[in-house]
């Protein structure tokens, strides 16, 4: 832990931060220990905040274990993609290959050797949480590697691939109109005879 502290302190002192990550002592503690001011009493934190903190700690641990170890200030969209591909090994969603007889079937009748991957929705939510955590830990919004174009394209590609492979469409649902508007429009009093 001391080596991480010294690495971030040297980055902060050198002012050599291409992504605009400003590392303060408070941010440093949040980054290394994973504690945030709102989560000092974990019972009062929301589920979202707890998950965001765990995801952030996991990503920081990934950077620390990266060969060679990677500083957060040097992290780019390419490293985020590397992290997402690394997470696929822990996935639980069967994604059929085009040569699989069950390709395009949401409920295959028999097992197949197709790989398990992270579901698109899980990856999308993860990136959203990490994007927020990056900015909360001192990162500049315009330099956020989780918002990089390559990451957005990768998520779109995963969504399309999985929707075809599993026969599930990810089309946006239409918003329902509020009840009062529907009642007012269908009310017979709304029509006037002249």
Tab-separated table of C-alpha atoms in Angstrom, residues 82-160:
chain	number	residue	atom	x	y	z
A	82	UNK	CA	-8.632	-4.723	-21.749
A	83	UNK	CA	-10.348	-4.735	-18.339
A	84	UNK	CA	-13.757	-5.529	-19.866
A	85	UNK	CA	-12.285	-8.441	-21.843
A	86	UNK	CA	-10.581	-9.671	-18.676
A	87	UNK	CA	-13.968	-9.676	-16.904
A	88	UNK	CA	-15.460	-11.958	-19.584
A	89	UNK	CA	-13.813	-14.955	-17.925
A	90	UNK	CA	-16.172	-14.449	-14.962
A	91	UNK	CA	-19.296	-14.110	-17.121
A	92	UNK	CA	-22.422	-16.227	-16.742
A	93	UNK	CA	-24.207	-15.412	-20.003
A	94	UNK	CA	-24.019	-18.037	-22.756
A	95	UNK	CA	-23.219	-16.320	-26.054
A	96	UNK	CA	-23.662	-18.667	-29.013
A	97	UNK	CA	-21.180	-18.551	-31.886
A	98	UNK	CA	-22.533	-18.296	-35.455
A	99	UNK	CA	-21.667	-21.974	-36.118
A	100	UNK	CA	-23.652	-23.157	-33.058
A	101	UNK	CA	-26.995	-24.821	-33.938
A	102	UNK	CA	-28.636	-22.729	-31.184
A	103	UNK	CA	-27.406	-19.399	-32.546
A	104	UNK	CA	-30.300	-16.940	-32.324
A	105	UNK	CA	-32.363	-19.048	-29.903
A	106	UNK	CA	-33.067	-17.416	-26.524
A	107	UNK	CA	-33.776	-20.789	-24.825
A	108	UNK	CA	-31.658	-23.573	-26.354
A	109	UNK	CA	-33.054	-27.083	-25.781
A	110	UNK	CA	-29.663	-28.661	-25.029
A	111	UNK	CA	-26.223	-27.676	-23.721
A	112	UNK	CA	-23.550	-26.448	-26.092
A	113	UNK	CA	-19.831	-25.599	-25.840
A	114	UNK	CA	-20.300	-21.865	-26.523
A	115	UNK	CA	-18.425	-19.517	-24.157
A	116	UNK	CA	-19.835	-17.702	-21.158
A	117	UNK	CA	-19.448	-13.930	-21.254
A	118	UNK	CA	-20.426	-10.890	-19.257
A	119	UNK	CA	-23.909	-9.758	-20.237
A	120	UNK	CA	-24.118	-6.487	-22.139
A	121	UNK	CA	-26.391	-4.906	-19.520
A	122	UNK	CA	-23.925	-5.716	-16.754
A	123	UNK	CA	-21.034	-4.185	-18.696
A	124	UNK	CA	-23.063	-1.095	-19.526
A	125	UNK	CA	-23.999	-0.563	-15.870
A	126	UNK	CA	-20.413	-1.228	-14.761
A	127	UNK	CA	-19.036	1.407	-17.137
A	128	UNK	CA	-21.605	3.904	-15.876
A	129	UNK	CA	-20.564	3.327	-12.271
A	130	UNK	CA	-16.847	3.482	-13.091
A	131	UNK	CA	-17.336	6.633	-15.123
A	132	UNK	CA	-18.986	8.305	-12.118
A	133	UNK	CA	-16.366	6.957	-9.690
A	134	UNK	CA	-13.523	8.291	-11.867
A	135	UNK	CA	-14.889	11.823	-11.640
A	136	UNK	CA	-15.655	11.502	-7.922
A	137	UNK	CA	-12.036	10.508	-7.335
A	138	UNK	CA	-10.607	13.626	-8.959
A	139	UNK	CA	-10.706	12.800	-12.666
A	140	UNK	CA	-11.663	15.414	-15.207
A	141	UNK	CA	-14.852	14.600	-17.172
A	142	UNK	CA	-13.246	15.330	-20.558
A	143	UNK	CA	-10.384	12.931	-19.750
A	144	UNK	CA	-12.553	10.084	-18.449
A	145	UNK	CA	-11.282	6.820	-20.037
A	146	UNK	CA	-14.642	5.136	-19.302
A	147	UNK	CA	-16.354	7.618	-21.593
A	148	UNK	CA	-13.946	7.079	-24.482
A	149	UNK	CA	-15.398	6.543	-27.941
A	150	UNK	CA	-13.718	3.122	-28.178
A	151	UNK	CA	-15.525	1.992	-25.017
A	152	UNK	CA	-18.907	3.159	-26.351
A	153	UNK	CA	-18.293	1.372	-29.654
A	154	UNK	CA	-17.223	-1.798	-27.847
A	155	UNK	CA	-20.396	-1.800	-25.727
A	156	UNK	CA	-22.537	-1.297	-28.839
A	157	UNK	CA	-20.721	-4.170	-30.564
A	158	UNK	CA	-21.218	-6.470	-27.546
A	159	UNK	CA	-24.909	-5.551	-27.385
A	160	UNK	CA	-25.447	-6.274	-31.080
